[in-house]
Coordinates of C-alpha atoms in Angstrom, one line a residue:
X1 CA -53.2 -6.8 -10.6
X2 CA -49.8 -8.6 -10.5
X3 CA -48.0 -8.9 -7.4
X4 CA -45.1 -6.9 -7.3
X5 CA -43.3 -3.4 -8.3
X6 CA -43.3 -0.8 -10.8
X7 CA -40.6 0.7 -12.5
X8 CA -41.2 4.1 -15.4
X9 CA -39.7 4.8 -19.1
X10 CA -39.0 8.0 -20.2
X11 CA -36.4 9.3 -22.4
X12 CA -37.0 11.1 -25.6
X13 CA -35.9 9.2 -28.9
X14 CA -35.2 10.0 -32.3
X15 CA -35.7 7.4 -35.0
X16 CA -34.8 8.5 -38.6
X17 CA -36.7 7.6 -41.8
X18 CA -35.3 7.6 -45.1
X19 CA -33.6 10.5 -46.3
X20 CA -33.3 12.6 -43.8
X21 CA -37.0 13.0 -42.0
X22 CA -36.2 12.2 -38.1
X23 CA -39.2 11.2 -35.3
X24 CA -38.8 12.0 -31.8
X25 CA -41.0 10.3 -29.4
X26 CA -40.8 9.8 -26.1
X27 CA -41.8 7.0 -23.3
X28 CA -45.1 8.4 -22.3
X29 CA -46.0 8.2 -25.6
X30 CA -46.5 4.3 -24.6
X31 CA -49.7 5.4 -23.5
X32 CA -50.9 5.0 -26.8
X33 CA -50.7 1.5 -26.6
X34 CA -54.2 1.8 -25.0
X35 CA -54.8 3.5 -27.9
X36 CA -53.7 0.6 -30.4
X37 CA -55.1 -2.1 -28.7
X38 CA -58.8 -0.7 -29.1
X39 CA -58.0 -0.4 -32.8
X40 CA -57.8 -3.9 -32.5
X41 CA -59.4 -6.8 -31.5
X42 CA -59.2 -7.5 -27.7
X43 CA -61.6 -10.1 -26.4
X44 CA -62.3 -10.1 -22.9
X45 CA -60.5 -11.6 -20.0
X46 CA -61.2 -15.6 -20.4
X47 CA -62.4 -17.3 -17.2
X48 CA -59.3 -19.4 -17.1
X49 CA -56.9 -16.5 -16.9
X50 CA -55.4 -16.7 -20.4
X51 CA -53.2 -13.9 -21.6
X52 CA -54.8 -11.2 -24.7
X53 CA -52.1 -10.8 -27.1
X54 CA -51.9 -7.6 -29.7
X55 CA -52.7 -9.1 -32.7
X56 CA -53.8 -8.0 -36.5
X57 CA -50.7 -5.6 -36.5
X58 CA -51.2 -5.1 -40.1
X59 CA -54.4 -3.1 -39.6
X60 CA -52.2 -0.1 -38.0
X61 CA -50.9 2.7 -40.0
X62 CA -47.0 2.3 -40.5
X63 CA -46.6 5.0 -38.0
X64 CA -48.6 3.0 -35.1
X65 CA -46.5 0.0 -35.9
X66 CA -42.9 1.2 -35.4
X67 CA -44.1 3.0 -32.5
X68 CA -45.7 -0.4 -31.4
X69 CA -42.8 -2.3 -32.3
X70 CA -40.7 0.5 -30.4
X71 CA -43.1 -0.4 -27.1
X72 CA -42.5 -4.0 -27.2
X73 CA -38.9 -3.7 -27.6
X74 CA -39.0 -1.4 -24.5
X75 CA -41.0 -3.5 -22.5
X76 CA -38.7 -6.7 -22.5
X77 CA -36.9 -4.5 -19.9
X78 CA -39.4 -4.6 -17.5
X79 CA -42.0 -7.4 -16.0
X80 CA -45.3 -5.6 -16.0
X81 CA -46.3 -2.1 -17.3
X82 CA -49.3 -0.5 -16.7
X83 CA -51.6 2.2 -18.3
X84 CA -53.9 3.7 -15.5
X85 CA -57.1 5.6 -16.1
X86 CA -56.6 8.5 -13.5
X87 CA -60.3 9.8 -14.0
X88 CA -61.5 6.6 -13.0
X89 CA -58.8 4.4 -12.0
X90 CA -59.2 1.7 -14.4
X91 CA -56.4 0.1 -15.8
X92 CA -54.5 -2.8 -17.9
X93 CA -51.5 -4.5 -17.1
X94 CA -49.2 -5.2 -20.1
X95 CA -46.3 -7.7 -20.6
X96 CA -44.2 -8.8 -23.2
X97 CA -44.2 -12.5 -24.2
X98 CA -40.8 -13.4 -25.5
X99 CA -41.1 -16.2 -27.3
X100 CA -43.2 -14.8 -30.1
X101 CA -42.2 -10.9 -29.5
X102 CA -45.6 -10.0 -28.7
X103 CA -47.1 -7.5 -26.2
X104 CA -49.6 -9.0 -24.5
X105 CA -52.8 -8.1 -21.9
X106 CA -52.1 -9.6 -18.4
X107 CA -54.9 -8.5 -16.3
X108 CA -57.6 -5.4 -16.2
X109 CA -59.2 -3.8 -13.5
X110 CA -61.7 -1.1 -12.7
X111 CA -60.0 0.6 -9.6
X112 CA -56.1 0.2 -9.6
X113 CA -55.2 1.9 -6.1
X114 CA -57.7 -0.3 -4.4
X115 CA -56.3 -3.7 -5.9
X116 CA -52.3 -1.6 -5.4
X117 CA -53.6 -1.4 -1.7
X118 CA -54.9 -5.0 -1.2
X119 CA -51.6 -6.5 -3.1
X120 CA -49.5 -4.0 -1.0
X121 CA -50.1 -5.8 2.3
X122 CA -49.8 -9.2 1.0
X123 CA -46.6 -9.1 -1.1
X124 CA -44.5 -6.0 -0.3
X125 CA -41.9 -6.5 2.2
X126 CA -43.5 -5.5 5.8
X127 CA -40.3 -2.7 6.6
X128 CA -41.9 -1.1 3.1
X129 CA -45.6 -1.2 3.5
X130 CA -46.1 2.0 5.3
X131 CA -44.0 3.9 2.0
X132 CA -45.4 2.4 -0.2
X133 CA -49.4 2.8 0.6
X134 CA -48.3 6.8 1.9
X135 CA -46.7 7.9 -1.6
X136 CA -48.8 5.3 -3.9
X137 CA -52.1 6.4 -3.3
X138 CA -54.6 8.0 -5.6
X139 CA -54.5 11.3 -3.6
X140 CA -51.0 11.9 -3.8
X141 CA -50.9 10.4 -7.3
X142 CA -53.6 12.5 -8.9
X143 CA -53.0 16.0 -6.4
X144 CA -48.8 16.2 -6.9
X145 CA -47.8 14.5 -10.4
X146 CA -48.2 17.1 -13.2
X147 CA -48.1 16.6 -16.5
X148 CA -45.3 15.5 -18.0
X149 CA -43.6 14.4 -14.0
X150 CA -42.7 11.0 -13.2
X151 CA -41.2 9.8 -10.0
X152 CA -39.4 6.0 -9.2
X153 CA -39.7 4.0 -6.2
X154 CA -37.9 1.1 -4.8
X155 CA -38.7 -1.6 -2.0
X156 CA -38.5 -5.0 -1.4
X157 CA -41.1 -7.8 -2.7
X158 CA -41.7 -11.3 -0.6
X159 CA -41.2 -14.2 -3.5
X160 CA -41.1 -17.7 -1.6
X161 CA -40.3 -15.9 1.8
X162 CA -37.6 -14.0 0.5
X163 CA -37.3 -10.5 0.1
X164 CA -36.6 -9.2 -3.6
X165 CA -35.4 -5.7 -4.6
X166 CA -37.9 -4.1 -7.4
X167 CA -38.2 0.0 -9.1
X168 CA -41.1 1.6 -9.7
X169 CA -41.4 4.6 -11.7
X170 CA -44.3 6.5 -12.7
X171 CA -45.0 9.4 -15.3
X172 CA -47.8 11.1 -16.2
X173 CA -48.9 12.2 -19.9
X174 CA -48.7 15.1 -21.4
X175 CA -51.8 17.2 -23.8
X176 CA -54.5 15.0 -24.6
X177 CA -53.2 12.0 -22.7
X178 CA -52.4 13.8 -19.4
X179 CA -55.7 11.7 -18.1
X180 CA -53.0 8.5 -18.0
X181 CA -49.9 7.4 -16.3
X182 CA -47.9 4.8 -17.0
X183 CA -46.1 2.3 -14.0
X184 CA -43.2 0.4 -15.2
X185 CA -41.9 -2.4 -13.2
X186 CA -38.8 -3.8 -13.1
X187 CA -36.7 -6.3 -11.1
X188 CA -33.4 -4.9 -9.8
X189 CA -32.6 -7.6 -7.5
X190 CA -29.5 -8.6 -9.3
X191 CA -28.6 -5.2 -10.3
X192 CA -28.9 -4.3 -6.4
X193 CA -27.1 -6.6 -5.0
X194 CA -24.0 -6.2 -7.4
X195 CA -24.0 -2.8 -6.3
X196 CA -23.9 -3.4 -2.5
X197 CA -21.2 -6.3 -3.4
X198 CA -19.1 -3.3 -4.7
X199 CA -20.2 -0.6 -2.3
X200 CA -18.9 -2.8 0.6
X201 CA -15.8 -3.6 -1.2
X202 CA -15.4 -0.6 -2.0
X203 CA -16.3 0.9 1.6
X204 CA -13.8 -2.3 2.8
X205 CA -11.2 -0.8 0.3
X206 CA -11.7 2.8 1.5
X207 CA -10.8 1.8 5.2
X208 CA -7.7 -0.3 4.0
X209 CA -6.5 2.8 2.5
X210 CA -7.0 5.2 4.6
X211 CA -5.8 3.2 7.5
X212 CA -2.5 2.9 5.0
X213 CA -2.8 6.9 4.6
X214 CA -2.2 7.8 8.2
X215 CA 1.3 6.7 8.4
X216 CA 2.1 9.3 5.8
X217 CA 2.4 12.7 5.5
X218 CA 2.0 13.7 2.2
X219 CA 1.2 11.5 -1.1
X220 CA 1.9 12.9 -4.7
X221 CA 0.5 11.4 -8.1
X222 CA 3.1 12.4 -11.0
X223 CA 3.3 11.9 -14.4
X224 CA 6.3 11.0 -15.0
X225 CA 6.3 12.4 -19.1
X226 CA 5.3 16.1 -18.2
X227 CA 5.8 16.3 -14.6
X228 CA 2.7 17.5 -13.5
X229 CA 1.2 16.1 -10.6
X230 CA -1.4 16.0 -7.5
X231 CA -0.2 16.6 -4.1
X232 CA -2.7 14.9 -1.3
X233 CA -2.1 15.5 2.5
X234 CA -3.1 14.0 5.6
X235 CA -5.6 16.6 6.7
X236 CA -7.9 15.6 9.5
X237 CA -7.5 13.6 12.8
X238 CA -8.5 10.1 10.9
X239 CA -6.4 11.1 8.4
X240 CA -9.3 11.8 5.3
X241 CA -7.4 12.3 2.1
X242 CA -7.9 15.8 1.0
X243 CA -6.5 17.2 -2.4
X244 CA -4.0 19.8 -1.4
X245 CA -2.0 21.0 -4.4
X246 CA -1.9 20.2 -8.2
X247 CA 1.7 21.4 -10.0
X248 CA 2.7 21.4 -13.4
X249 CA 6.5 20.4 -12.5
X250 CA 6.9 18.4 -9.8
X251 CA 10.9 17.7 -9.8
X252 CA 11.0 21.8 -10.7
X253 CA 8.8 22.2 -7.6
X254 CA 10.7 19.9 -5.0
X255 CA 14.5 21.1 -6.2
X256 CA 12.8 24.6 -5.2
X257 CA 11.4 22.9 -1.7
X258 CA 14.7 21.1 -0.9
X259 CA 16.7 24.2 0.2
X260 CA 14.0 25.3 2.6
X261 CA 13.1 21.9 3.8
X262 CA 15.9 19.4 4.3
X263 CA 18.2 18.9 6.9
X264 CA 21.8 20.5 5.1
X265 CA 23.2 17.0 5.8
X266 CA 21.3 15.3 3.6
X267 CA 20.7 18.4 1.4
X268 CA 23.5 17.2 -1.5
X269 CA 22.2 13.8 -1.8
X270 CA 18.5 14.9 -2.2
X271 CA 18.8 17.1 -4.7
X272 CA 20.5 14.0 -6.5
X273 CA 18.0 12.2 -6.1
X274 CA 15.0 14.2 -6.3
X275 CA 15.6 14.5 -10.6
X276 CA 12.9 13.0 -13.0
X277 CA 15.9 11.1 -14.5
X278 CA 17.1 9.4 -11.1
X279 CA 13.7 8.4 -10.7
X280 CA 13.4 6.7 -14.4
X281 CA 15.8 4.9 -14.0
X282 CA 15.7 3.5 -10.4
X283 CA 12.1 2.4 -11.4
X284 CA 12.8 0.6 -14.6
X285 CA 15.8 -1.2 -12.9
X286 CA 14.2 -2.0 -9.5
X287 CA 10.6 -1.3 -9.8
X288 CA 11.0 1.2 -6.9
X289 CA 12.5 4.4 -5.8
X290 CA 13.8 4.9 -2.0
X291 CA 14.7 7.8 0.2
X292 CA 15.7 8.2 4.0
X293 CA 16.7 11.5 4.6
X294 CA 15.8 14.8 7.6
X295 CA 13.0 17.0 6.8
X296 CA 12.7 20.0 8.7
X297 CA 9.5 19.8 10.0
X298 CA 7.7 21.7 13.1
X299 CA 11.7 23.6 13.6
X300 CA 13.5 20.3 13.7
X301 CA 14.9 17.9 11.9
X302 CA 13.0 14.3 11.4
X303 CA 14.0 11.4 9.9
X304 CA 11.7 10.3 7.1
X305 CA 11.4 8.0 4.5
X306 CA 10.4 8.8 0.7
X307 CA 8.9 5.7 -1.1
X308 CA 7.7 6.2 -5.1
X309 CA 6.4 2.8 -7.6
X310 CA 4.6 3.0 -10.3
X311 CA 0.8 3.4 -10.6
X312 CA -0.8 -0.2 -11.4
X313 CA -1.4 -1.1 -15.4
X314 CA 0.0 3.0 -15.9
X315 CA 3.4 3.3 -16.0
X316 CA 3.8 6.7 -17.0
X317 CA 2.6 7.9 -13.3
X318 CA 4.1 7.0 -10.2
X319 CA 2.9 7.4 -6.8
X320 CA 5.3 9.0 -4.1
X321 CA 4.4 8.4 -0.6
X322 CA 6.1 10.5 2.2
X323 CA 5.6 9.1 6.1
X324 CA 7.4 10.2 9.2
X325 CA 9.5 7.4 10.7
X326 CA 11.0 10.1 13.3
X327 CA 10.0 8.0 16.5
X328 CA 10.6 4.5 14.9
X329 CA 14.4 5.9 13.9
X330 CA 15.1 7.7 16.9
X331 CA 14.2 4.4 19.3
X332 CA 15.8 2.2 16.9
X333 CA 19.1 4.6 16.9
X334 CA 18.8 4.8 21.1
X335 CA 18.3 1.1 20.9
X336 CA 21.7 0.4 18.8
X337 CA 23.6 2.6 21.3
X338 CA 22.6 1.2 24.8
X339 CA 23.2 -2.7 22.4
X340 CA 26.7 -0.8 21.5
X341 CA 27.0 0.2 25.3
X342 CA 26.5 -4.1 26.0
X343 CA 28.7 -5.1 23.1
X344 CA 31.3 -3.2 24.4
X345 CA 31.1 -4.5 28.0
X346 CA 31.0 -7.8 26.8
X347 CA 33.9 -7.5 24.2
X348 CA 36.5 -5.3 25.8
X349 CA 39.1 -6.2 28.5
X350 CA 37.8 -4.5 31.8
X351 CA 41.6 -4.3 32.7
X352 CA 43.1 -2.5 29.8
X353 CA 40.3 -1.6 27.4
X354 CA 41.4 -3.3 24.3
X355 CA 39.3 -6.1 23.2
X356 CA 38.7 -9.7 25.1
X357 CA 39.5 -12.9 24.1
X358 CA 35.6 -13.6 23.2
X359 CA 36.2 -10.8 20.5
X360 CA 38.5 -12.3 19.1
X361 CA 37.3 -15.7 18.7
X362 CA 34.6 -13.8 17.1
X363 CA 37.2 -11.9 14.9
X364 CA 38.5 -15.2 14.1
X365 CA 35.5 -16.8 13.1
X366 CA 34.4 -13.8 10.7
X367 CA 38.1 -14.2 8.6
X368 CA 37.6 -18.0 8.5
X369 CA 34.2 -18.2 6.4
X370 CA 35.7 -15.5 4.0
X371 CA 38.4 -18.0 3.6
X372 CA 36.2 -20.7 3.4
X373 CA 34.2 -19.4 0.8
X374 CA 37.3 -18.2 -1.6
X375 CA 38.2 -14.7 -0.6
X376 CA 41.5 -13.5 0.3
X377 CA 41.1 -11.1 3.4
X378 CA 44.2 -9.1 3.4
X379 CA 45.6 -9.4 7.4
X380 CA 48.6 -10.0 9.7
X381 CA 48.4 -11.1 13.3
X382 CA 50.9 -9.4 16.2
X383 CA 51.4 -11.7 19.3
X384 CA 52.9 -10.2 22.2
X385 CA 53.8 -11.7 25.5
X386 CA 54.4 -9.4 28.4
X387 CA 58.2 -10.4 30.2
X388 CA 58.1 -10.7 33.3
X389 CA 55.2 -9.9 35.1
X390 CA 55.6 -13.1 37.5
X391 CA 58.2 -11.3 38.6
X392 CA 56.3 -8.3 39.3
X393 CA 53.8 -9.6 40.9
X394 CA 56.4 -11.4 43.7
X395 CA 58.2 -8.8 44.2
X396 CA 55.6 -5.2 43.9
X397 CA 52.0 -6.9 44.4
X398 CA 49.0 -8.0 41.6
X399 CA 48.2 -4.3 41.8
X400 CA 51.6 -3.4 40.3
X401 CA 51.9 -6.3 38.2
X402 CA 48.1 -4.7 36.5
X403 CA 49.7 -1.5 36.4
X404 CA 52.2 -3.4 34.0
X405 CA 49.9 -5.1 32.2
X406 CA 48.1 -2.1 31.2
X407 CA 51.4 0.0 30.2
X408 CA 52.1 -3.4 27.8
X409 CA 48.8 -2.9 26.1
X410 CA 48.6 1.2 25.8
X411 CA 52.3 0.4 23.8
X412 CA 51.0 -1.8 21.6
X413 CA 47.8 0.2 20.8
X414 CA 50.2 3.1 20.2
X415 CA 52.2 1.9 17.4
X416 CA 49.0 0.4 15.5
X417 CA 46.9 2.9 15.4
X418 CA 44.5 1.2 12.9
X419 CA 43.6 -2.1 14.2
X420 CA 42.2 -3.7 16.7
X421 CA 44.0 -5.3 20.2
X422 CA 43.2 -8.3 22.1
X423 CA 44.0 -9.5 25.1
X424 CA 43.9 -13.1 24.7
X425 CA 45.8 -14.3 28.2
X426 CA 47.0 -12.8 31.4
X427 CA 49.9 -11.7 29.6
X428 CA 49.6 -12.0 25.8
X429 CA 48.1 -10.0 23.2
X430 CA 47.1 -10.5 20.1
X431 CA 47.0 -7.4 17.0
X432 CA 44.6 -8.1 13.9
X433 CA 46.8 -5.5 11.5
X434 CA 44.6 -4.6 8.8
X435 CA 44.1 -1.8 6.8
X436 CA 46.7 1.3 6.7
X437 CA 48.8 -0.6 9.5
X438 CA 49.1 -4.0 6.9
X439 CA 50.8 -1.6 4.4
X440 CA 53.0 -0.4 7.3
X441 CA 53.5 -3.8 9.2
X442 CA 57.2 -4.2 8.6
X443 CA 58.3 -0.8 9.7
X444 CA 55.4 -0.8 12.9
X445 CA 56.8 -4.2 14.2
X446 CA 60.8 -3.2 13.8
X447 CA 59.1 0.1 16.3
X448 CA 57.6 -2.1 18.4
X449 CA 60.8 -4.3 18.9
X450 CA 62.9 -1.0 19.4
X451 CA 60.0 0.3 22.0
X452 CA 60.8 -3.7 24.0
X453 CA 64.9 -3.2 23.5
X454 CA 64.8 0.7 24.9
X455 CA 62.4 -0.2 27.8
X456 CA 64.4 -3.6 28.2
X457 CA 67.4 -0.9 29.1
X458 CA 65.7 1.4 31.1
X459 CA 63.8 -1.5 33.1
X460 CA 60.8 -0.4 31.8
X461 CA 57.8 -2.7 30.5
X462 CA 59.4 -5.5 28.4
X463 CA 57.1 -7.7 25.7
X464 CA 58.7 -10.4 23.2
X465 CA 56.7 -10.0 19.8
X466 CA 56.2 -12.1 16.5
X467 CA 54.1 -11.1 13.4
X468 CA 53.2 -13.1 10.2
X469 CA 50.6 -12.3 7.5
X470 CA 48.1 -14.4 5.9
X471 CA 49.5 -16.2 2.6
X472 CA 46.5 -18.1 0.7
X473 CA 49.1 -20.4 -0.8
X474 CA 49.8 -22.2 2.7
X475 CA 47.4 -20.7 5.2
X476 CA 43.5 -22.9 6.0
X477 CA 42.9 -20.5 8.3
X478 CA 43.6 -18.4 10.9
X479 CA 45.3 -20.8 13.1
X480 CA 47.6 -20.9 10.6
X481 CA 49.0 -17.7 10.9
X482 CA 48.8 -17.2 14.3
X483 CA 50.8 -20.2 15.2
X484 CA 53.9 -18.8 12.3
X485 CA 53.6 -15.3 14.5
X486 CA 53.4 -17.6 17.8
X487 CA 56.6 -19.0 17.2
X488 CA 58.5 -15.9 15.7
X489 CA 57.4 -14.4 19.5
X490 CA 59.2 -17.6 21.5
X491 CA 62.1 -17.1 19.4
X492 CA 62.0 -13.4 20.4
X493 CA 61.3 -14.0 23.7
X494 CA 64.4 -16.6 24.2
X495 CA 66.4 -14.0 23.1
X496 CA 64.9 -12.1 26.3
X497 CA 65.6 -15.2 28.7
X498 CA 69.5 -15.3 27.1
X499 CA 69.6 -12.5 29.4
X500 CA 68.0 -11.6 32.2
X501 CA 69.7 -9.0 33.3
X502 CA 68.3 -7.3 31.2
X503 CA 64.7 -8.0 33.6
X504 CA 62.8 -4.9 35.2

């Protein structure tokens, strides 16, 4: 008896004639092989081993020999088959021989679950002995298998100290020929290990995505032509996909949803957004579709973010992936405040609370590369210089001559509204106008002088002022201007020094 497993045949098959006659057969039916091969001649096993081939083919009836051709075409499949006597255990071993497309004789015997049992303990991998010897043995064989029943089998087989993966099935005739069964063997090594190749990439796969899965809270498959579409939640602690809903309208669906589920602040732009159209065309011109916006979720509003592309190779579906980024926005948002809380410290005047001189060097910096690179930022600069605060300071203390400094800057802030102050010396400020104030410089800095001349009168806080704006046709930068506006302030503040009794 060969040295290794068994693996069965049975499905019924039809083969049709001419016209329109039709045979069925079916695998057990192989079991007439036995049958064939004592129809013909079949010397005995030679000394030497040599292998007993079915010959003299032409002696069967056409019947025999399409079902004998049928056999050998069946049996390439597989490395051994054999016929077993169950009365009294005799049996042949078949196998095909490819070159000439014969069915030949390997071996005989007269008892084949003693030589099975012998074999079993020398070839069959040690972890599969005890199976194998406690469902293949005669009693089991001939007491449970009924007519007609088959079972299959698989363990490992030892070949040059390594361990092999084989299939045994068995079935057992039917009618006349229920005194037979039939053990197919076949080599699934190959086939085997394929399959554990993809089940543990696929198990690999399987944890990639569900770790993915947990950071969301709801994933929908759409299709994007009819709208119809999956929903599948996050529904147990590890976060196991479960398949929740299935809709015929998904854009229908969430317009319904969005009234009952998003914050009202970001209610106008979702329902915007949420259209099968918005989505078309965001994914054919970016590949990808977007969303932050507030759901309402456990009575409060959560930040969350709504991500859709399109399913791989299919573009008529798109997946749409929901996770909570709640936590991650709110640290971030905390995070930007108490940064905002430093930026300020570190950019505002601790005196008068306009910005410091390191703002606006920063200020600076920002208009000079969009000069450099060819823009035209659209700016004036304001450059005040507090009169007389030397004197102050003699005469009323440092304390007084702060309180001055600070009415100076509060005056200036007041008339532009819109843009930024720096103090950029003890007593000199500088004002980046910009925006609304830029289209109302003029006017603001003929205020400002009348604010000086009224003050100058009452002995009240005093400042010289000049202002110039940025012209691309003679300005490099913003040195530039703020020397033209430096220089309009001296010849304002001469006019102070021309008389000082005009000095708080």
């Amino acid at each position: 008896m060969k040295k290794h497993s068994f693996y069965i045949i049975s499905m019924p098959l039809q083969i049709r004639k001419s016209g329109n006659d039709v045979i069925t057969l079916r695998f057990y039916d192989i079991i007439q092989i036995n049958n064939f091969l004592k129809q013909i001649h079949v010397p005995q096993r030679r000394e030497t081993g040599g292998e007993l081939r079915m010959q003299n083919a032409g002696m069967l009836p056409e019947g025999h020999i399409t079902f004998a051709r049928l056999a050998l075409a069946l049996a390439n499949d597989y490395e051994s088959i054999y016929v077993v006597n169950t009365q009294n255990g005799s049996y042949a071993e078949y196998r095909t021989q490819s070159t000439k497309k014969e069915l030949i004789v390997r071996a005989e015997g007269s008892d084949f679950f003693q030589d099975f049992q012998r074999d079993c303990t020398a070839v069959v991998h040690p972890e599969d002995q005890p199976k194998m010897m406690r469902i293949f043995s005669r009693e089991r064989i001939f007491g449970t298998l009924g007519e007609g029943q088959s079972f299959s089998l698989h363990y490992r087989l030892m070949r040059e100290g390594r361990p092999l993966f084989y299939c045994l099935k068995t079935i057992r005739g039917t009618g006349d020929d229920d005194r037979y069964i039939i053990i197919g063997v076949q080599n699934v090594d190959e086939q085997r290990r394929r399959e554990s190749a993809a089940m543990a990439e696929y198990e690999i796969y399987s944890e990639i995505i569900k770790a993915l899965s947990r950071r969301y809270e709801v994933i929908y498959y759409v299709d994007l032509r009819n709208g119809h579409y999956l929903e599948f939640s996050a529904s147990e602690k590890y976060a196991k996909l479960g398949v929740g809903v299935k809709g015929t309208d998904f854009f229908r669906d969430a317009q319904q949803n969005i009234q009952a589920d998003i914050d009202p602040k970001d209610l106008q732009m979702m329902r915007q957004a949420m259209t099968r159209s918005y989505f078309q065309e965001n994914l054919r011109e970016s590949g990808t579709v977007s969303l932050n916006y507030r759901l309402i979720l456990e009575g409060r509003p959560q930040y969350v973010t709504l991500f859709a592309m399109p399913a791989e190779n299919d573009p008529d579906h798109v997946i749409i992936a929901v996770t909570n980024v709640d936590a991650a926005v709110r640290r971030e948002l905390k995070l930007r405040a108490e940064l905002g809380s430093v930026w300020d410290m570190a950019s505002k005047d601790a005196l008068t609370g306009v910005k410091n001189k390191h703002a606006y060097a920063l200020a600076e910096t920002e208009l000079n590369n969009a000069i450099a690179a060819g823009k035209t930022p659209v700016f004036a600069l304001a450059v005040c210089d507090v009169n007389g605060l030397k004197h102050v300071n003699d005469s009323k203390g440092h304390s007084a001559g702060d309180d001055y400094i600070c009415c100076a800057s509060q005056m200036i802030a007041d008339v532009f509204p819109c843009s930024p102050v720096f103090r950029i010396g003890g007593d000199e400020f500088a004002v980046l106008v910009q925006g609304k104030d830029y289209d109302d410089r003029s006017e603001l800095f003929r205020h400002l002088k009348e604010i000086a001349s009224d003050n100058r009168r009452k002995g009240l806080v005093t400042f010289a002022a000049g202002l110039a704006a940025f012209d691309p046709e003679q300005d490099q930068c913003v040195q530039d201007v703020f020397e033209r506006a430096d220089r309009a302030m001296y010849d304002n503040k001469k006019t102070y020094r021309d008389h000082p009794e005009s000095r708080a």
